[in-house]
Coordinates of C-alpha atoms and ligand atoms in Angstrom, one line a residue:
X26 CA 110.3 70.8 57.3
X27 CA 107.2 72.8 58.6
X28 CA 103.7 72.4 56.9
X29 CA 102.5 69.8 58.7
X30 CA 101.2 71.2 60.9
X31 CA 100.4 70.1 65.0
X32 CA 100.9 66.8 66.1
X33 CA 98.4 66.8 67.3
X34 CA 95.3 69.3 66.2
X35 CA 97.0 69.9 62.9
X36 CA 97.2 74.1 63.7
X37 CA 99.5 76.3 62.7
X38 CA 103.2 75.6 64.1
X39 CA 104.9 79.1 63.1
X40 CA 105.8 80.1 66.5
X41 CA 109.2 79.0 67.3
X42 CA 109.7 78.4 71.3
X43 CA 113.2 77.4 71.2
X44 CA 115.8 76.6 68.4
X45 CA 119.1 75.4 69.6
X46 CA 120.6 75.1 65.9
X47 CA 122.4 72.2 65.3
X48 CA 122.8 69.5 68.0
X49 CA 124.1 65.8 68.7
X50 CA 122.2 63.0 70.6
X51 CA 122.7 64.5 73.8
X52 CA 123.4 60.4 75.1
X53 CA 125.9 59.8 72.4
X54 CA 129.0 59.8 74.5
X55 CA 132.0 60.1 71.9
X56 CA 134.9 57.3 72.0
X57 CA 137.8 58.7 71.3
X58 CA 139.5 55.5 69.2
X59 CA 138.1 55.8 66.4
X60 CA 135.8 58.7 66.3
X61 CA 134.6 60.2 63.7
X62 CA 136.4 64.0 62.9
X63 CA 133.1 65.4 64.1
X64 CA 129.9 63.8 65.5
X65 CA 126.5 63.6 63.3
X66 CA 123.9 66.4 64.3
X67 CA 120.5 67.3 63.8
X68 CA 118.6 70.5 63.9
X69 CA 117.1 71.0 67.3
X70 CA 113.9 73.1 67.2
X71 CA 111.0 73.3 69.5
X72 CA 107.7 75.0 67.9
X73 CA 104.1 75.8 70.0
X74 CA 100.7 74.9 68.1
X75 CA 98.6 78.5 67.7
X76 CA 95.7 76.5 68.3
X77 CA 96.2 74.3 71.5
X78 CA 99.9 75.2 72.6
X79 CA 101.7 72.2 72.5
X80 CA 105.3 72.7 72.2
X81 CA 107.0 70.1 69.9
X82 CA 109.9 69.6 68.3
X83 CA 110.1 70.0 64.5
X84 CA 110.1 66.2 62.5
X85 CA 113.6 65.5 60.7
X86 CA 113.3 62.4 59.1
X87 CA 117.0 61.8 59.1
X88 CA 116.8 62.1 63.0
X89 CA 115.7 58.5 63.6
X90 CA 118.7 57.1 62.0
X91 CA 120.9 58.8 64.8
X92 CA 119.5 57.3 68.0
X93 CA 121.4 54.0 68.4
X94 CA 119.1 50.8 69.1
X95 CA 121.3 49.2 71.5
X96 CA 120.9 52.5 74.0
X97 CA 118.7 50.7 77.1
X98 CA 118.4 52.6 80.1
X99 CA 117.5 50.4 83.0
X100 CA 115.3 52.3 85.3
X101 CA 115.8 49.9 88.6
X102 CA 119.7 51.7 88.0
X103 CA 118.1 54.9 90.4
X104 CA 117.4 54.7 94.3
X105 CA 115.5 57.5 94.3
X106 CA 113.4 56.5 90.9
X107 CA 112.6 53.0 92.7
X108 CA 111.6 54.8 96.4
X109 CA 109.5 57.1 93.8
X110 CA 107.8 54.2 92.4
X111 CA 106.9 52.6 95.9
X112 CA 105.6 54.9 96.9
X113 CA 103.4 55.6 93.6
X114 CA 101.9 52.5 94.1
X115 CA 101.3 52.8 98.1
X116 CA 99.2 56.1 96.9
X117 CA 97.0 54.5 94.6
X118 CA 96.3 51.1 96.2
X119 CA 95.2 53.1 99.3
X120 CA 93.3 56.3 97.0
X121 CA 91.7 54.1 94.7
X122 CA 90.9 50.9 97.1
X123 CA 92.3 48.6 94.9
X124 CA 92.0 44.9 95.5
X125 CA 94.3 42.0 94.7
X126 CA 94.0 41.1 91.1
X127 CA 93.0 44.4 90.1
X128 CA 94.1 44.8 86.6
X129 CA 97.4 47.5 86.5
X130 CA 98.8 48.0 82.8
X131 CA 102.3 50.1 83.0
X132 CA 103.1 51.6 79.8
X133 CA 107.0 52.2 79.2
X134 CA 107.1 49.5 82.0
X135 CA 110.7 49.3 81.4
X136 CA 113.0 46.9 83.4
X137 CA 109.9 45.9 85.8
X138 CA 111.0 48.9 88.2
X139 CA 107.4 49.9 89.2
X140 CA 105.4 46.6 88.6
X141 CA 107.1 44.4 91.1
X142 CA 106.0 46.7 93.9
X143 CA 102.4 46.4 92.4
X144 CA 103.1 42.4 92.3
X145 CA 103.8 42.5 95.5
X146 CA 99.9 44.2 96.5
X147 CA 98.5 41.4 94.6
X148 CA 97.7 43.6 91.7
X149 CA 97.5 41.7 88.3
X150 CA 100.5 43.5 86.6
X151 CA 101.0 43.8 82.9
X152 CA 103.6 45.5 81.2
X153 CA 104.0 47.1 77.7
X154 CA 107.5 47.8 77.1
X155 CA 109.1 49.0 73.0
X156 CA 112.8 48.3 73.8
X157 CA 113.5 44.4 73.8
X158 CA 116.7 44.4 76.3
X159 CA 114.7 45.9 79.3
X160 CA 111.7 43.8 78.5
X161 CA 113.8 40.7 79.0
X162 CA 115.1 42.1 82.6
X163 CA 111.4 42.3 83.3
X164 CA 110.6 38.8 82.2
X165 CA 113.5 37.0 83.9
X166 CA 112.4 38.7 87.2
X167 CA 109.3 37.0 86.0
X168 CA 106.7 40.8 85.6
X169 CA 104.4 40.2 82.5
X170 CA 106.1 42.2 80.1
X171 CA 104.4 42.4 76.4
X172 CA 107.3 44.1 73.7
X173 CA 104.7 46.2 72.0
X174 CA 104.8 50.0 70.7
X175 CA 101.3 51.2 72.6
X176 CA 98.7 52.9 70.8
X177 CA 94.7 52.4 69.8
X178 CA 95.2 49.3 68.1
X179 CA 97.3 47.6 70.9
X180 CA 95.1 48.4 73.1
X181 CA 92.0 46.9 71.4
X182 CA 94.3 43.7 71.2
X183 CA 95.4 43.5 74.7
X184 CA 91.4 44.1 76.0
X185 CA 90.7 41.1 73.4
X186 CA 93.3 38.9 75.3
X187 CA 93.0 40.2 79.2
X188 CA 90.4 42.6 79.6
X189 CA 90.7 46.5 80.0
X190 CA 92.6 48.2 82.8
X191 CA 91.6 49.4 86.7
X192 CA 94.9 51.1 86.4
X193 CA 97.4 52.5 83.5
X194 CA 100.6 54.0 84.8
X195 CA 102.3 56.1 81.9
X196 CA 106.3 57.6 83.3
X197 CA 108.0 59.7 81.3
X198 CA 106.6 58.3 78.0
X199 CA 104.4 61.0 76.8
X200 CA 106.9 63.3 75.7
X201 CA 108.5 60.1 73.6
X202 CA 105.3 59.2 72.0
X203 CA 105.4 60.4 68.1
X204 CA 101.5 60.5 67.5
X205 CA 99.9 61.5 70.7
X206 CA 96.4 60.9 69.7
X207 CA 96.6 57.3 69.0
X208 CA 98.7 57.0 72.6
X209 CA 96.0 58.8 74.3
X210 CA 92.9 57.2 72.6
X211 CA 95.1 53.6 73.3
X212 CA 94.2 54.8 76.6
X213 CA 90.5 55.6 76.5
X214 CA 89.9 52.2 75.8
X215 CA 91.8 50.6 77.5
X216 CA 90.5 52.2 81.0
X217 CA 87.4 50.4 82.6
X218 CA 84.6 52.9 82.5
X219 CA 85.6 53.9 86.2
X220 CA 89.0 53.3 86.0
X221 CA 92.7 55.6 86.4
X222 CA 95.0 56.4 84.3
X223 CA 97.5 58.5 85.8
X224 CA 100.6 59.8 83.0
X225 CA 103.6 61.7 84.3
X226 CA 105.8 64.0 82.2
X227 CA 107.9 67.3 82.4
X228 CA 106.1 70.6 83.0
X229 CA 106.3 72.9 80.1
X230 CA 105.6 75.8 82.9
X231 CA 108.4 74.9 85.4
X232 CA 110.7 74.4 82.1
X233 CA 110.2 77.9 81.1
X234 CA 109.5 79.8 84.4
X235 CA 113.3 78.2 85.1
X236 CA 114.7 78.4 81.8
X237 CA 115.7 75.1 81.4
X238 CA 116.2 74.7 77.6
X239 CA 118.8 72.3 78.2
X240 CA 116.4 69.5 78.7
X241 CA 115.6 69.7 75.2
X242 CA 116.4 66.3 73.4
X243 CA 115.8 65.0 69.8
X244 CA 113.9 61.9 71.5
X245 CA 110.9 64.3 73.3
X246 CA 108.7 65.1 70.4
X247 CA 106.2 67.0 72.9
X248 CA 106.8 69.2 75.8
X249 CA 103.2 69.4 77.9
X250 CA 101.5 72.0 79.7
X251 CA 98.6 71.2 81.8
X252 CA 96.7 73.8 78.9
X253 CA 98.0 71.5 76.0
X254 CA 98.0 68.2 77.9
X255 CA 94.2 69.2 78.9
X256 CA 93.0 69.5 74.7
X257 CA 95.0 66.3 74.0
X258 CA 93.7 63.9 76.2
X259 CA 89.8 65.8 75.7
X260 CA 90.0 65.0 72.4
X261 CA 90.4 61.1 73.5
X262 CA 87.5 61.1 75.5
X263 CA 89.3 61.5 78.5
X264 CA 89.0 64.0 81.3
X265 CA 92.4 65.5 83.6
X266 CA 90.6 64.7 87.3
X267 CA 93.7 65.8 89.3
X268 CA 96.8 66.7 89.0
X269 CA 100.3 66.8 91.1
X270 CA 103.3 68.3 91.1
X271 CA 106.6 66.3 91.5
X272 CA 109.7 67.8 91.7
X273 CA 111.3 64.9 88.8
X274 CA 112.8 66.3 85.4
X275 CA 112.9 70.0 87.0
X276 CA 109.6 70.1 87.4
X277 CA 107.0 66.9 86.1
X278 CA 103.0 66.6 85.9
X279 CA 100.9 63.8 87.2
X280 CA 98.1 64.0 85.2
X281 CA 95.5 61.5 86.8
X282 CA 92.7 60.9 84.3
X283 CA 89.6 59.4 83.4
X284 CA 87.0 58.8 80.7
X285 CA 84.9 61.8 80.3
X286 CA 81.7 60.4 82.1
X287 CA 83.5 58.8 84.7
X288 CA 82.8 59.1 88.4
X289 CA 85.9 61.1 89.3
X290 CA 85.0 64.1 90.9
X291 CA 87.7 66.8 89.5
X292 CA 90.1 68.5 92.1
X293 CA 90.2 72.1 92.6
X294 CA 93.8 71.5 92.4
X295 CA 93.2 71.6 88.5
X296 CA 91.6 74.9 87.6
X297 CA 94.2 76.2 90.0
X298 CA 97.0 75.3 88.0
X299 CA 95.4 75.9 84.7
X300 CA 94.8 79.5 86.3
X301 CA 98.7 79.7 87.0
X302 CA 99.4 78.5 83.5
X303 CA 96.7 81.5 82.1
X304 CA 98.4 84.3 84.3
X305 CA 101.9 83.4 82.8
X306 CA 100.9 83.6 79.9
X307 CA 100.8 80.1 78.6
X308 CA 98.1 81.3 75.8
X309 CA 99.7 84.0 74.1
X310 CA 102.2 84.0 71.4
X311 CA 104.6 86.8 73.4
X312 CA 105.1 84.6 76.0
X313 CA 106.3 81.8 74.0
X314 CA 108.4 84.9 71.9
X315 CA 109.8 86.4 74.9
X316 CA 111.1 83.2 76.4
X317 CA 113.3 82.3 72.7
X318 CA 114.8 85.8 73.3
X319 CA 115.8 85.4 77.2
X320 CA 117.4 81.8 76.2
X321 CA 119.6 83.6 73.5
X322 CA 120.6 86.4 76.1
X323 CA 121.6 83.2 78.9
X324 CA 123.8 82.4 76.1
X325 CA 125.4 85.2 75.4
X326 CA 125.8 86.0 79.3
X327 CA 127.2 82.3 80.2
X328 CA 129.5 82.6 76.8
X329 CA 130.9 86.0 78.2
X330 CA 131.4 85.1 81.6
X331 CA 133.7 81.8 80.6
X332 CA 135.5 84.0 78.1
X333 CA 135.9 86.9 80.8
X334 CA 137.6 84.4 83.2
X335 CA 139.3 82.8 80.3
X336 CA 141.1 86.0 79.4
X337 CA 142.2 86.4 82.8
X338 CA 144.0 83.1 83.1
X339 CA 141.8 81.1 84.8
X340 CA 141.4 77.1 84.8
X341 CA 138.0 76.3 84.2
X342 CA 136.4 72.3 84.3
X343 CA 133.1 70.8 84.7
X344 CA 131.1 68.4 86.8
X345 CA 129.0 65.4 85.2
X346 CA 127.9 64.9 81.6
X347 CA 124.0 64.6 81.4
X348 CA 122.4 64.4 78.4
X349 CA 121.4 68.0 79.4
X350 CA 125.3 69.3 79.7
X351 CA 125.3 68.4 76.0
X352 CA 122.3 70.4 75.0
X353 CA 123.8 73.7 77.4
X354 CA 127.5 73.3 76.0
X355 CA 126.8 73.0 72.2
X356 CA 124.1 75.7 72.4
X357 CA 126.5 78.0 73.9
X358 CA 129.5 77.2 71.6
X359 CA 131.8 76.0 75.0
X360 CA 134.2 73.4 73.7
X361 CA 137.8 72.8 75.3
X362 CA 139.1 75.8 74.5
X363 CA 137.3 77.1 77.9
X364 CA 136.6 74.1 79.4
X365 CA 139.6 71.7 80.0
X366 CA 137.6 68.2 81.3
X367 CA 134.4 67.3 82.9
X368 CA 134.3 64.6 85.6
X369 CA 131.7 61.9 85.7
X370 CA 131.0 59.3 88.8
X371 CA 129.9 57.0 85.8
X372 CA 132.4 54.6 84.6
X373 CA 130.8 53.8 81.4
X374 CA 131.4 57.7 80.3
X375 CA 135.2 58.3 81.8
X376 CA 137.1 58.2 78.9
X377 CA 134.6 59.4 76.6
X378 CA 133.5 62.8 75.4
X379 CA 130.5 64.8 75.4
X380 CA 129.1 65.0 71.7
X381 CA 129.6 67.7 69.4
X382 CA 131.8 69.7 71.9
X383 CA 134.4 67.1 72.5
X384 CA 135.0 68.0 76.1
X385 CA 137.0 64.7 77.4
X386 CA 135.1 63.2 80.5
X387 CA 137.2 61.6 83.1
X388 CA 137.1 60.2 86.6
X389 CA 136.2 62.5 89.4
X390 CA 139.8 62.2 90.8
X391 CA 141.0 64.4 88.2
X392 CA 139.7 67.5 90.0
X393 CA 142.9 67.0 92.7
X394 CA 145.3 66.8 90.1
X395 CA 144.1 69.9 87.8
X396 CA 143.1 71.9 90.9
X397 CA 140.8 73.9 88.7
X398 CA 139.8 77.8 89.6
X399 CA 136.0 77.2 88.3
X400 CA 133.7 74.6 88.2
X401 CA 131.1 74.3 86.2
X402 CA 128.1 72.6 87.3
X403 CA 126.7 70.9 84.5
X404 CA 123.5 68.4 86.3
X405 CA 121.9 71.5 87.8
X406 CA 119.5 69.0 89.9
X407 CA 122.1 68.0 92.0
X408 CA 124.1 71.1 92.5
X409 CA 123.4 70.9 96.3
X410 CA 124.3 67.8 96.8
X411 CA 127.5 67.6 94.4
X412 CA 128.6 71.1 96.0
X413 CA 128.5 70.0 99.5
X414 CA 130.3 67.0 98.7
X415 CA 133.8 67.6 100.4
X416 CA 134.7 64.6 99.3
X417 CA 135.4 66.1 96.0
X418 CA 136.5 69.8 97.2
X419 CA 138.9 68.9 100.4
X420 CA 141.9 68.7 97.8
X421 CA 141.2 72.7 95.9
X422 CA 139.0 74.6 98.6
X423 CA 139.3 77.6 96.8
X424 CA 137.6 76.2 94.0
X425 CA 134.8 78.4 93.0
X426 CA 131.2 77.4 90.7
X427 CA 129.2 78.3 88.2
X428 CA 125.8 77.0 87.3
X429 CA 124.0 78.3 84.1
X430 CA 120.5 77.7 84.8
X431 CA 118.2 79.5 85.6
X432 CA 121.0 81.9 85.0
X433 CA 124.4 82.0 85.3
X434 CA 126.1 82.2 88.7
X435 CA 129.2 82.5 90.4
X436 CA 129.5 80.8 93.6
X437 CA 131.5 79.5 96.1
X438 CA 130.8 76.2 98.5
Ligands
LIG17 ZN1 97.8 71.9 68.1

């Protein structure tokens, strides 16, 4: 399927970063009645540009057909996503001085999560949202929610009807987008000639300093570093002014950015980081080599360890099903022959199983009654917090963990 070439310079795309062989839609949790005998799967392959580094996933035309339409996440779902957005727009309203009826376009604006707390500053709010079922949450709660796909010509459209932007928000959407360019030069004109856009997305750097190839999906064509991310939105017109770190995804950007000849005077805060990227290595082909090799060795280290504890008898579950426990356990080759069940809090995927693997998930009661030796911690951002959570260990105390990332662990509470 190579030959292409980049998404998005058209370089050579030779260099594989990661490839995780053949792989389910992580989200696709498996009903038992009248399931398939095995679930559909796609080649899962993440290549790095020569040229200007972005790491993207390889295009399989077939792939498409596999994500289901009716799959609508609702963002207002998350506490901690909502407080996240609150405060997003506190920090811009006071950092960029913006006045009711400012302009604020959200891109991805899904159910309205962010926009109402810009409503509520007396910003104008407008939201472009792809996926009809969330757009209508955002309607009903009466945000201005356009059903749109965003790109260049969108964007001329929208100026022709309302008038560019003071603000663009873009949330974990710019590792969705298939052609990059067009997304980014949508933005160029739709931003005032002074005006923000800031665009948040996972950290190619923090994914790979913490080896977190689980995050990994069919659905994120790109995976930025602040090196790529730089060339893509320069060859837009547009100019990286700051940048944050936040700690969403395992490690996410905020890119904020701005036409080339705006105003914005850029942060030291961006050489820095670019300086970080340089002296991992974020430029040279090894470095991208190197990391494929240590994500085969977790493998065979995680694989060994279940087996070793296997052989001796030992009862081994697993905590929650994320998209990202489906990546890890059908990389791996873990199915139910090591691990018995995994527990979710979720209702909507007790019953179910993970993809591909066909580990059954069930309700988190089921730990009492299996009284398992090992856990296996499967949403590696909560470990903490799902570990001190004696709620769920009072019954087996001398349950022990293991986590796989950034490598794997034995642990007790
Ligand atoms: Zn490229």
């Amino acid at each position: 399927m190579q030959g292409r070439g980049c998404r998005h310079c058209g370089g050579s795309i030779d260099l594989v970063l990661a490839d995780l062989g053949e792989m389910p839609v992580a989200n696709d949790y498996v009903d038992p009645i009248g399931a398939p005998e095995a679930d559909a799967i796609v080649g899962l392959k993440v290549v790095v540009c020569a040229d200007c580094r972005l790491a993207q996933t390889i295009d399989h035309k077939d792939a498409s057909d596999l994500f289901r339409d009716d799959y609508a996440y609702f963002s207002s779902t998350s506490q901690e996503w909502l407080a996240h957005a609150s405060d997003y727009v506190d920090q811009m309203v006071d950092r960029f001085s913006l006045k009711p009826g400012t302009r604020h376009v959200e891109l991805a604006s899904n159910d309205g999560y962010l926009l109402q707390y810009s409503i509520a500053h007396g910003l104008s709010a407008v939201g472009v949202e792809p996926c009809n079922s969330v757009a209508d949450v955002a309607i009903a709660k009466g945000i201005d929610t356009q059903v749109a796909f965003f790109g260049r010509e969108y964007a001329l459209d929208m100026i022709k009807r309302g008038g560019q932007a003071d603000l663009i928000t873009a949330n974990n959407v710019f590792a969705h987008v298939p052609d990059v360019n067009d997304f980014a030069t949508g933005i160029y004109e739709l931003l005032k000639p002074d005006a923000v856009a800031t665009i948040e997305v996972q950290h190619l750097l923090r994914l790979m300093e913490r080896l977190q190839f689980d995050t990994i999906y069919h659905e994120h064509f790109s995976y930025y570093s602040l090196f790529a991310a730089m060339r893509v939105f320069a060859s837009a017109g547009l100019r990286v002014f700051d940048v944050e770190e936040l700690t969403t995804h395992g490690g996410s950007l905020r890119y904020f950015v701005c036409r080339a000849d705006a105003a914005h005077v850029t942060s030291p805060a961006v050489q820095a980081l670019l300086d970080e990227e340089l002296a991992y290595g974020i430029d040279r082909d090894e470095t991208y080599a190197d990391w494929a090799i240590r994500v085969r060795a977790l493998r065979d280290e995680f694989r060994g360890m279940l087996k070793g504890l296997k052989s001796k008898g030992k009862s081994i579950a697993a905590y929650g099903a994320p998209a990202k426990g489906t990546t890890l356990l059908n990389y791996c080759g873990i199915g139910r022959d090591i691990i018995d069940f995994t527990v979710d809090r979720a209702v909507s995927k007790q019953g179910r199983m993970i993809p591909g693997v066909r580990i059954p998930i069930r309700s988190p009661s089921a730990l009492d009654k299996a009284q398992p030796d090992y856990v296996v911690i499967l949403p590696w951002n909560l470990r903490e917090e799902i570990v001190s959570d004696t709620s769920l260990w009072a019954a087996h105390p001398h349950t022990q963990f293991i986590s796989a990332i950034p490598w794997p662990a034995i642990f007790a509470a």
